[in-house]
mmCIF file of C-alpha atoms in Angstrom:
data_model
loop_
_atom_site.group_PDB
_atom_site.id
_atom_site.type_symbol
_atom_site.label_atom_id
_atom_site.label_comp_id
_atom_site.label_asym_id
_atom_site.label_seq_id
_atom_site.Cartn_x
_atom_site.Cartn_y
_atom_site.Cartn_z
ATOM 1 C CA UNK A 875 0.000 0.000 0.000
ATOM 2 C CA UNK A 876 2.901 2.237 0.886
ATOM 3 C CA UNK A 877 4.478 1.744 -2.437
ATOM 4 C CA UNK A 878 0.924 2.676 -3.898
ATOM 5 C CA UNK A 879 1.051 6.022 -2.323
ATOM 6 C CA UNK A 880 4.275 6.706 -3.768
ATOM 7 C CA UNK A 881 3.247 5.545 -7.040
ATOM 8 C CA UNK A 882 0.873 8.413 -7.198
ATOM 9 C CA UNK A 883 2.711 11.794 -8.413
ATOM 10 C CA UNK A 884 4.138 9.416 -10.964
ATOM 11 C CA UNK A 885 0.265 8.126 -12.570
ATOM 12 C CA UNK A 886 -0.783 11.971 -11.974
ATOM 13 C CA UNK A 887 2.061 12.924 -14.078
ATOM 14 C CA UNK A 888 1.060 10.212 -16.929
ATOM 15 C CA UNK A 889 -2.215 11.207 -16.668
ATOM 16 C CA UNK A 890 -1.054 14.553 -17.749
ATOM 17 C CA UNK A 891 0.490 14.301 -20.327
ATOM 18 C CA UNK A 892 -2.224 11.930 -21.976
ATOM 19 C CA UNK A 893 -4.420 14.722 -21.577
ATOM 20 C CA UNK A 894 -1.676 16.953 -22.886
ATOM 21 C CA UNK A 895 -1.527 14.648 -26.049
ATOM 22 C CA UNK A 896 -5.427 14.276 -26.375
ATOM 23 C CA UNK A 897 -5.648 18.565 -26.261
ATOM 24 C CA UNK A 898 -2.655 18.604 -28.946
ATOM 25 C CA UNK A 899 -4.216 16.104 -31.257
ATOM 26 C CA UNK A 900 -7.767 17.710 -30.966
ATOM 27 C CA UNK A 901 -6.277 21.279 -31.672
ATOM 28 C CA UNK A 902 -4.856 20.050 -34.568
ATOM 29 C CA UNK A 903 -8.042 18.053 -35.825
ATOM 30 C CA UNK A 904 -9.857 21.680 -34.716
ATOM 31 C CA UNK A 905 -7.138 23.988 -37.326
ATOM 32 C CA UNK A 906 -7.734 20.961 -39.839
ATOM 33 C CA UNK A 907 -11.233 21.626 -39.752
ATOM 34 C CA UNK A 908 -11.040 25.745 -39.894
ATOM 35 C CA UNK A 909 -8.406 25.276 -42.782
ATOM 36 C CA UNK A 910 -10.762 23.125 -44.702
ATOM 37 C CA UNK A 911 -13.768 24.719 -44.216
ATOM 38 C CA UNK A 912 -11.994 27.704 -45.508
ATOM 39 C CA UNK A 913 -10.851 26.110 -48.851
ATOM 40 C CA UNK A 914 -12.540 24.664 -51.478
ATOM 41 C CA UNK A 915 -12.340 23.844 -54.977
ATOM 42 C CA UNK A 916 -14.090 24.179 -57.982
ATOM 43 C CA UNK A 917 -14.208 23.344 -61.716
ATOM 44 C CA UNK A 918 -16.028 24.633 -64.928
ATOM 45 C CA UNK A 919 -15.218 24.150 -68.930
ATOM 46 C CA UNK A 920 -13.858 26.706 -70.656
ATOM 47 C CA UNK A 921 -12.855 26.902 -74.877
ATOM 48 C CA UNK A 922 -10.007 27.100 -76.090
ATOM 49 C CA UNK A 923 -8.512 29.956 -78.171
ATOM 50 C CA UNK A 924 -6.453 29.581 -81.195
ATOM 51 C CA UNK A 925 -3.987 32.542 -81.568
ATOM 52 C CA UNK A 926 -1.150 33.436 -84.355
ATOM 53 C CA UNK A 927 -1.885 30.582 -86.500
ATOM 54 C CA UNK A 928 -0.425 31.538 -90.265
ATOM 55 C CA UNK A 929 -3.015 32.737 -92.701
ATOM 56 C CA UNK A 930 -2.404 30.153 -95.541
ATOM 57 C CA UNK A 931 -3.149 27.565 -93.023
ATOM 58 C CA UNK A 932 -6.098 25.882 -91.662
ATOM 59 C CA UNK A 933 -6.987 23.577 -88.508
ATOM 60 C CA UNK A 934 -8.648 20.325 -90.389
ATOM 61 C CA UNK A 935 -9.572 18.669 -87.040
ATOM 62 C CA UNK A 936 -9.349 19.998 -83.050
ATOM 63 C CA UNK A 937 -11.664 16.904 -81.229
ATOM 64 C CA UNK A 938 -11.150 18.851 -78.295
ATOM 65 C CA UNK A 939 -11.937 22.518 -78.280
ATOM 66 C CA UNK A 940 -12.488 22.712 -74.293
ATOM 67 C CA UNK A 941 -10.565 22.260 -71.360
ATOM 68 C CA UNK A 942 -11.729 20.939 -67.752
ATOM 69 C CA UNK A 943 -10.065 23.680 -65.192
ATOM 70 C CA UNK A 944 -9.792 23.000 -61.460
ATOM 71 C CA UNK A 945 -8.806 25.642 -58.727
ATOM 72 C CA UNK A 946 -8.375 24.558 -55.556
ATOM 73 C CA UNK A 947 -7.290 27.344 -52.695
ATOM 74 C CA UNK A 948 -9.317 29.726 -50.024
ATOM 75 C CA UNK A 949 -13.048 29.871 -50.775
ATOM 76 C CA UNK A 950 -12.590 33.743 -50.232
ATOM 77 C CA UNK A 951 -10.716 34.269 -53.164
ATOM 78 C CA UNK A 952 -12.241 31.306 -55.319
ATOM 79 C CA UNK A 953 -15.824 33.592 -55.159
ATOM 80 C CA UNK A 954 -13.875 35.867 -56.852
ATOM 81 C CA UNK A 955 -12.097 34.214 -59.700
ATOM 82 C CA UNK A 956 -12.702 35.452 -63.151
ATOM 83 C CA UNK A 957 -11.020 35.887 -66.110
ATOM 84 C CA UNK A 958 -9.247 33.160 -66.905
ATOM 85 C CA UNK A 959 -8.704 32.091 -70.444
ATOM 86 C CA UNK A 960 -6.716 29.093 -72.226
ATOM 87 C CA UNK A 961 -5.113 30.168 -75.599
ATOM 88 C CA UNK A 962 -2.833 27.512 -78.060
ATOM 89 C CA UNK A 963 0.011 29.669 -79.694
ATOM 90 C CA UNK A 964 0.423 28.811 -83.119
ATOM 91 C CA UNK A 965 1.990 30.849 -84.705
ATOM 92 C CA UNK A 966 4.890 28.130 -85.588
ATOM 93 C CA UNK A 967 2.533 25.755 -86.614
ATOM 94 C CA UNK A 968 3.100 23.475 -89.488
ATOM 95 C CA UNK A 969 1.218 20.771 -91.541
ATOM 96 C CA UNK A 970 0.083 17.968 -90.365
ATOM 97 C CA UNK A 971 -1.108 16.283 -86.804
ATOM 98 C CA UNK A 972 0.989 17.644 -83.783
ATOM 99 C CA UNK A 973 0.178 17.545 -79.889
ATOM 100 C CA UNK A 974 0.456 21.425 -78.923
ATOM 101 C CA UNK A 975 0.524 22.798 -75.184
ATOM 102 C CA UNK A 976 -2.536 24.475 -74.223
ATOM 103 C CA UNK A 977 -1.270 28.001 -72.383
ATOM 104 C CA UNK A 978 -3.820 29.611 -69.516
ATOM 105 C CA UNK A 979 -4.115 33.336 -68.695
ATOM 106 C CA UNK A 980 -5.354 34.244 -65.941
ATOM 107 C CA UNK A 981 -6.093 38.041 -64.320
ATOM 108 C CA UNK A 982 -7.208 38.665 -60.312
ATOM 109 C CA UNK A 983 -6.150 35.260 -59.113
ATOM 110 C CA UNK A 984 -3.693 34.779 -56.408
ATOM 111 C CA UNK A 985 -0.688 32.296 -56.683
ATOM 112 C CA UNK A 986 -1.897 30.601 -53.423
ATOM 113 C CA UNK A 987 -4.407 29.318 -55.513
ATOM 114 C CA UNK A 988 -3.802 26.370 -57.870
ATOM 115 C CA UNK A 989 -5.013 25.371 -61.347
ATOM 116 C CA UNK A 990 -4.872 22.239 -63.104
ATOM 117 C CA UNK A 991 -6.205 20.877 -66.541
ATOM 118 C CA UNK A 992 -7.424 18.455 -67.420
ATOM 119 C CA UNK A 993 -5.197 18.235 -70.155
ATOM 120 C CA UNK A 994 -2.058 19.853 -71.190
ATOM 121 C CA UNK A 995 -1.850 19.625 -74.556
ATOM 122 C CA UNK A 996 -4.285 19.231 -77.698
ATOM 123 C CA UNK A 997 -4.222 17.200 -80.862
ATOM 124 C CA UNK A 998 -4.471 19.276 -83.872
ATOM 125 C CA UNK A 999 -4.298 18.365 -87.652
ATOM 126 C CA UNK A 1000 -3.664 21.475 -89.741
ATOM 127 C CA UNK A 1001 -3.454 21.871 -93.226
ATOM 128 C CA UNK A 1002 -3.083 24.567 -95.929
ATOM 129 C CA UNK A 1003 -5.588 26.442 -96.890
ATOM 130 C CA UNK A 1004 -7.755 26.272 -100.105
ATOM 131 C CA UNK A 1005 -10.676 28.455 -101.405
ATOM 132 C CA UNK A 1006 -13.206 27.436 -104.304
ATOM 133 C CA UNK A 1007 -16.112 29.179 -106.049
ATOM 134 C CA UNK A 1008 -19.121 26.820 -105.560
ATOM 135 C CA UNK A 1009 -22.859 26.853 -106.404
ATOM 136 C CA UNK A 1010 -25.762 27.040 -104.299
ATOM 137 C CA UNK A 1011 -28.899 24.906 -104.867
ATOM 138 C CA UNK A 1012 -32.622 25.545 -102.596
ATOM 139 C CA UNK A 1013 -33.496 22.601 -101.216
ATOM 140 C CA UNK A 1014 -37.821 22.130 -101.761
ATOM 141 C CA UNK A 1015 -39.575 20.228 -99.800
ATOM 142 C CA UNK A 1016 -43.062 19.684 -100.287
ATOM 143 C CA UNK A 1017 -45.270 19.321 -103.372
ATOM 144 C CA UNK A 1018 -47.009 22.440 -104.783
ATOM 145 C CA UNK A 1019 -50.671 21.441 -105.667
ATOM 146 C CA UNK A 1020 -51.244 19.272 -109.002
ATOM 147 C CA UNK A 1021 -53.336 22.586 -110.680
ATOM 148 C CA UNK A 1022 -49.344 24.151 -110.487
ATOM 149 C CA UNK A 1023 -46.398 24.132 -112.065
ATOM 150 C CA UNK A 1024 -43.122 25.058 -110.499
ATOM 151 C CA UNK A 1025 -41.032 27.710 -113.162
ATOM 152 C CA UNK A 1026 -37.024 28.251 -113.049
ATOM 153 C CA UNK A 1027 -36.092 29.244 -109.381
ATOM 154 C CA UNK A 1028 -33.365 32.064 -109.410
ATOM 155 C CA UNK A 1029 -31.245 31.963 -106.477
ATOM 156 C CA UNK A 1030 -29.342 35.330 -105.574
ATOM 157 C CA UNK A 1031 -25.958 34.803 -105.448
ATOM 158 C CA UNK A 1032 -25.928 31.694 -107.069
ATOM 159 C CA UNK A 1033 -22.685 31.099 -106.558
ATOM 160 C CA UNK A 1034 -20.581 31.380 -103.616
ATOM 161 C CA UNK A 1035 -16.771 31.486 -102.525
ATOM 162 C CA UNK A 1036 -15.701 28.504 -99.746
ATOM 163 C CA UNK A 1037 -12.400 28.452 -97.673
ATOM 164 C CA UNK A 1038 -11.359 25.352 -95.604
ATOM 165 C CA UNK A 1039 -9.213 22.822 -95.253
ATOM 166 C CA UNK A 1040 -7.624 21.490 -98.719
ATOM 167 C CA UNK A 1041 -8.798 17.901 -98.245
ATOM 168 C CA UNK A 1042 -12.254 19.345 -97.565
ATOM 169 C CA UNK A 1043 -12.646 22.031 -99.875
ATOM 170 C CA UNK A 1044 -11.689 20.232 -102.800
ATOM 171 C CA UNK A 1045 -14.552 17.465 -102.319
ATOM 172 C CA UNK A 1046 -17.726 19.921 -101.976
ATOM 173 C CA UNK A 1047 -19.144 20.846 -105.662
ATOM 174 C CA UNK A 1048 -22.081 22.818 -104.484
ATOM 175 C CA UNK A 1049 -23.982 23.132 -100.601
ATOM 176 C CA UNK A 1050 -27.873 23.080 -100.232
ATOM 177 C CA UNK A 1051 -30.369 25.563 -98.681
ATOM 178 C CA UNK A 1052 -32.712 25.058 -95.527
ATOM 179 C CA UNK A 1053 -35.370 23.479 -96.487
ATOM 180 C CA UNK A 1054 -37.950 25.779 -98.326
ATOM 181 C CA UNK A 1055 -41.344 24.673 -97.923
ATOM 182 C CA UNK A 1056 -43.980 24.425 -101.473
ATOM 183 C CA UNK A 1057 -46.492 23.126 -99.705
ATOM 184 C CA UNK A 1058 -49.702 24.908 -100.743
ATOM 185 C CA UNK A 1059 -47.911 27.459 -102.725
ATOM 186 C CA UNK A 1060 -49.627 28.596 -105.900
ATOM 187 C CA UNK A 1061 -48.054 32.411 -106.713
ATOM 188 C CA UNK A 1062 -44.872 33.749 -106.915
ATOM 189 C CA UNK A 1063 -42.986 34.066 -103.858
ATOM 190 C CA UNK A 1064 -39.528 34.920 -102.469
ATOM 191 C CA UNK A 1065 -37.471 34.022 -99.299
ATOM 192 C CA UNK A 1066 -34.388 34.911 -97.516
ATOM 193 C CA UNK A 1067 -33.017 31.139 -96.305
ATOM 194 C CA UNK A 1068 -29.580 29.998 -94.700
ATOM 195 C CA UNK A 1069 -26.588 27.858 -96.594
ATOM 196 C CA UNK A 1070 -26.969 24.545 -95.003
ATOM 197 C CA UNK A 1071 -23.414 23.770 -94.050
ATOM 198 C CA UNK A 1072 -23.873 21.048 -91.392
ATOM 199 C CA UNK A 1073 -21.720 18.714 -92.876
ATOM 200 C CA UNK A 1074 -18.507 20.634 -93.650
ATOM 201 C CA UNK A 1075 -18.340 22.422 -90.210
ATOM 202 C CA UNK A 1076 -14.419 22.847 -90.744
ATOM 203 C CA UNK A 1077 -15.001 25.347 -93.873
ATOM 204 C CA UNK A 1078 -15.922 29.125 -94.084
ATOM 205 C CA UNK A 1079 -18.284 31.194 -96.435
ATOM 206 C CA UNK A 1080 -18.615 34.150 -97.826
ATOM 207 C CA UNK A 1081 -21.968 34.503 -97.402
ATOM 208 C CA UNK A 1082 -24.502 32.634 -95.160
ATOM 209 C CA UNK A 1083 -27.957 33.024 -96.525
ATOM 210 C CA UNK A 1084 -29.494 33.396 -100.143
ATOM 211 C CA UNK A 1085 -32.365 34.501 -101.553
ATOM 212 C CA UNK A 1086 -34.455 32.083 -103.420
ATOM 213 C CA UNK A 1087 -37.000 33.545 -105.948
ATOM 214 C CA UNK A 1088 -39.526 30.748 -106.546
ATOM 215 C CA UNK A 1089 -42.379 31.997 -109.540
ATOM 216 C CA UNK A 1090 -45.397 29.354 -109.683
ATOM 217 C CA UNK A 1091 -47.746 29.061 -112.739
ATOM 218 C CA UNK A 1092 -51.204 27.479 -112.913
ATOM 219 C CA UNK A 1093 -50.975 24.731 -115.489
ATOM 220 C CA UNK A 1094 -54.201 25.932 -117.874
ATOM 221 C CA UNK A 1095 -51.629 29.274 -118.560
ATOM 222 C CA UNK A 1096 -48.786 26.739 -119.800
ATOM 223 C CA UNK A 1097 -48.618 24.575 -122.842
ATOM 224 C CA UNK A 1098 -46.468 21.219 -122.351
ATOM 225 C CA UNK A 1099 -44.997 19.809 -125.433
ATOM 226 C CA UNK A 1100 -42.807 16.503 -125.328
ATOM 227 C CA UNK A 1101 -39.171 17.348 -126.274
ATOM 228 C CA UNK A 1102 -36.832 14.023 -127.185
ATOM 229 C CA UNK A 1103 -33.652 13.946 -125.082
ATOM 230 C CA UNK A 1104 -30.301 13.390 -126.509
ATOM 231 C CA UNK A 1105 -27.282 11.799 -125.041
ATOM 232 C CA UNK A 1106 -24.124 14.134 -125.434
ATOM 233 C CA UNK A 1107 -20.541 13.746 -124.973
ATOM 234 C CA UNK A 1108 -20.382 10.037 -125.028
ATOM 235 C CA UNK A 1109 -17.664 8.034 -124.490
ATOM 236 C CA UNK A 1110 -17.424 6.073 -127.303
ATOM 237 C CA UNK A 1111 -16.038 2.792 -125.195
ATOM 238 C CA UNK A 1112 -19.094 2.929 -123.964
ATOM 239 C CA UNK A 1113 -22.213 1.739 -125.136
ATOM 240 C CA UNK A 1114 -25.980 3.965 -123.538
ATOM 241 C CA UNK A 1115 -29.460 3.245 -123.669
ATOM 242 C CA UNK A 1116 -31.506 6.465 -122.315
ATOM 243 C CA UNK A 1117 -34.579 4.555 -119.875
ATOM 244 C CA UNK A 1118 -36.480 7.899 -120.270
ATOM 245 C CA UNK A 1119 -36.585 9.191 -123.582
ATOM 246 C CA UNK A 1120 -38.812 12.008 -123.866
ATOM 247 C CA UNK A 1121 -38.957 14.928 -121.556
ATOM 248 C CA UNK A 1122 -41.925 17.459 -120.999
ATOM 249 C CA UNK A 1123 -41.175 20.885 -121.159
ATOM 250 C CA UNK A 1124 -43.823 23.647 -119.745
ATOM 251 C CA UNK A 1125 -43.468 26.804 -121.845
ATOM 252 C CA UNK A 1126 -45.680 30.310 -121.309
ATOM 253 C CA UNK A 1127 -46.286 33.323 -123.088
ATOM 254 C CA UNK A 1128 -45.088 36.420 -121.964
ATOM 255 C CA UNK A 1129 -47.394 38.624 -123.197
ATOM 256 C CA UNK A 1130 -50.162 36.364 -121.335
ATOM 257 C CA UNK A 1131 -51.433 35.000 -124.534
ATOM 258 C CA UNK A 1132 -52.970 30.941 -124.383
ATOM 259 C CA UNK A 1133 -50.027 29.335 -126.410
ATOM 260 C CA UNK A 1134 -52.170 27.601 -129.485
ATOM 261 C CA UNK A 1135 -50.980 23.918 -130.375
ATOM 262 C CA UNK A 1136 -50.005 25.341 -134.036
ATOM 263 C CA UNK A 1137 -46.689 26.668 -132.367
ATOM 264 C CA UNK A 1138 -45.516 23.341 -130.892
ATOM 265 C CA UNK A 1139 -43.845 21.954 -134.234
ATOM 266 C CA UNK A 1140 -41.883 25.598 -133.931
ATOM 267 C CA UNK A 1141 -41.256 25.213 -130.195
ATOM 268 C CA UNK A 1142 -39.703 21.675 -130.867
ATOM 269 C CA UNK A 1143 -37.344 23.160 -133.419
ATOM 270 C CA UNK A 1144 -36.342 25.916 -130.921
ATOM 271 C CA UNK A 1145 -35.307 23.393 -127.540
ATOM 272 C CA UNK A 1146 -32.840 20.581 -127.584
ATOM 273 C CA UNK A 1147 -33.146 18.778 -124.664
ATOM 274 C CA UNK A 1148 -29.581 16.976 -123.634
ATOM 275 C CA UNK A 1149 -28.278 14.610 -120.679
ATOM 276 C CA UNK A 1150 -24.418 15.094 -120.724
ATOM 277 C CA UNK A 1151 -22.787 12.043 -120.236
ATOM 278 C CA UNK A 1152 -19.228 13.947 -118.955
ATOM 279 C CA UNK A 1153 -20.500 15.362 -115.570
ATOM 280 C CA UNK A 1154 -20.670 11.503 -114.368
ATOM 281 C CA UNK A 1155 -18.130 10.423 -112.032
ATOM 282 C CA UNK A 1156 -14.947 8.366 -113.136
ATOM 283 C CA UNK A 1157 -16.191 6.010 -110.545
ATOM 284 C CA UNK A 1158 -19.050 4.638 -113.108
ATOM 285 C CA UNK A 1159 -16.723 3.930 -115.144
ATOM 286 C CA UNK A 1160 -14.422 1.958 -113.333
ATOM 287 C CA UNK A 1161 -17.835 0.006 -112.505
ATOM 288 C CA UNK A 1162 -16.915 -3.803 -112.753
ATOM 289 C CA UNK A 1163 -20.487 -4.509 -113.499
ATOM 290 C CA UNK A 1164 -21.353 -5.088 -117.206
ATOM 291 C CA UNK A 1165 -24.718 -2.853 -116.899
ATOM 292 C CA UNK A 1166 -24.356 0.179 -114.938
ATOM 293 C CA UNK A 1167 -27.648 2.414 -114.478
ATOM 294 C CA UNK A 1168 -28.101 6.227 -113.069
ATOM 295 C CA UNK A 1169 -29.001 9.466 -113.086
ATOM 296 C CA UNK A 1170 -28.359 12.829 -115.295
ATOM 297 C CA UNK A 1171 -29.474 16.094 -115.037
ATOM 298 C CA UNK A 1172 -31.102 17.320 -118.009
ATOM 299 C CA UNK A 1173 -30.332 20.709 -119.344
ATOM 300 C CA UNK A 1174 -31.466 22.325 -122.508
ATOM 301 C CA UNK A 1175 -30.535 24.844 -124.989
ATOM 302 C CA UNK A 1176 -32.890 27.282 -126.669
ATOM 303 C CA UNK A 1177 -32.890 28.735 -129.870
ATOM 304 C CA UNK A 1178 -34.674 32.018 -128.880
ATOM 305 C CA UNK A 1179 -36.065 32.163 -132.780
ATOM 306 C CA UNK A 1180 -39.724 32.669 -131.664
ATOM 307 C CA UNK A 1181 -40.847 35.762 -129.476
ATOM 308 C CA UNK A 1182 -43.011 36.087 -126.451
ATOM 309 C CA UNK A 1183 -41.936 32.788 -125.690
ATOM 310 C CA UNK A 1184 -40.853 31.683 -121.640
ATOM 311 C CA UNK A 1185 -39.718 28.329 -120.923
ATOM 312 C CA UNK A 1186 -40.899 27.391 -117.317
ATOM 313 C CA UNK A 1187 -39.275 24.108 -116.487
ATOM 314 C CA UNK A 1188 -38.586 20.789 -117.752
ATOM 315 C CA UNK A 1189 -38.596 17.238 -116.703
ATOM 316 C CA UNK A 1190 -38.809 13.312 -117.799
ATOM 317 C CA UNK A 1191 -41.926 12.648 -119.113
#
């Protein structure tokens, strides 16, 4: 018992300095706490901007035009972030595909607060830049009503001037409208509609709408007369067989006159209806298959020999 009693300033002492450790340990869980509850972190998308990249070049594909940025610091100063850009220099850039380093600029944000990316760098493919003059063509949708006949659209500017990517550029022939809508249409109308360039997102053009002018006739003003149509520029290793071999053309007066059926052996004369065998692609050509069937445009010619004559469209008969 005696050595108990003497034992006792010694456990008292332990005892201390276990509480001692328990106070340190929960003053330092307590500052964890305050420090954490004073940080935070936060993340948003931003794009990426191309800078300095040579004006005869092009970028041909980017498949990743954002970056993920994450700041992590002192909540005070994260309410306040703004600012903060990502740029690629490229002002050294040459053809071809390339990994380039993605740069970030940032204004009103402290160094005590951190930024990472979610990626570095970016795959690009550039090439060199190529322009072309190409034609626009309305897309109709729609049927105007049977009484009706659709005449020659004119679309203002007909042509437009494309800029892109070489391997891109030198594909596309022509771009569509928007859709334009004939349904129910029976007079003369006009509409302001957008290039339809969905499918070449990598090119640029020099204009982004047209203006379609659309004139409709009622078919008991027109006279249709069936024109033959005639195979031209043949390739004479080549053997053709035209599957439609008339085509109906719709012709008016312009003086508003009923056209009499007298004038039709005249009006013959005066259009030759063609299908020209050279706008087909090499492709059909190379066709390994003996028989090979498709599609021309027609187009005509007219000998403008009788007056007050309009010619309003054309099709197979």
């Amino acid at each position: 018992m005696k050595d108990f009693f003497f034992k006792i300033p010694e456990i008292i002492r332990e005892k201390e300095i276990l509480a001692k450790g328990i106070c340190f340990f929960l003053a330092i869980a307590a500052y964890m706490y305050v420090i954490n509850t004073k940080t935070g972190t936060i993340s948003f998308e931003i794009p990426i901007e191309i800078k300095k990249l040579p004006d005869d070049l092009v970028i041909a594909k980017m498949p990743k035009k954002t970056v993920s940025v994450k700041l992590h610091g002192n909540k005070d100063y994260l309410k306040n972030v703004k600012d903060i850009t990502a740029f690629i220099n490229l002002q050294k850039a040459t053809r071809g595909k390339k990994k380039y380093l993605i740069h970030i600029k940032k204004k009103h944000i402290p160094e005590k607060v951190s930024i990472k990316l979610s990626h570095k760098y970016a795959n690009i493919v550039i090439e060199k830049k190529s322009y072309q003059k190409i034609r626009i063509i309305p897309k109709f949708t729609g049927d105007i009503p049977i009484s009706h006949k659709m005449g020659n659209h004119v679309v203002k500017p007909e042509y437009v001037y494309i800029s892109g990517p070489n391997s891109v550029v030198k594909k596309i022939k022509y771009l569509y409208t928007e859709s334009i809508q004939l349904k129910k249409q029976k007079n003369y109308f006009e509409k302001d509609i957008e290039i339809n360039n969905s499918a070449y997102p990598s090119i640029s053009i020099s204009e982004s709408n047209v203006r379609v002018y659309v004139p409709i006739y009622s078919k008991k003003d027109l006279l249709a007369i069936k024109i033959p149509i005639v195979i031209i520029n043949k390739n004479n290793e080549y053997n053709y067989e035209i599957i439609t071999k008339n085509s109906v053309v719709y012709v008016k007066s312009t003086d508003d006159t009923v056209l009499s059926p007298d004038k039709t052996e005249r009006i013959v004369k005066a259009i030759n209806v063609s299908a020209d065998i050279s706008i087909l692609s090499p492709k059909i050509f190379n066709n390994k298959k003996k028989i090979v069937e498709t599609f021309i445009p027609l187009s005509m010619n007219y000998q403008n020999n009788i007056e007050k004559l309009e010619i309003i469209s054309i099709e197979p008969k």
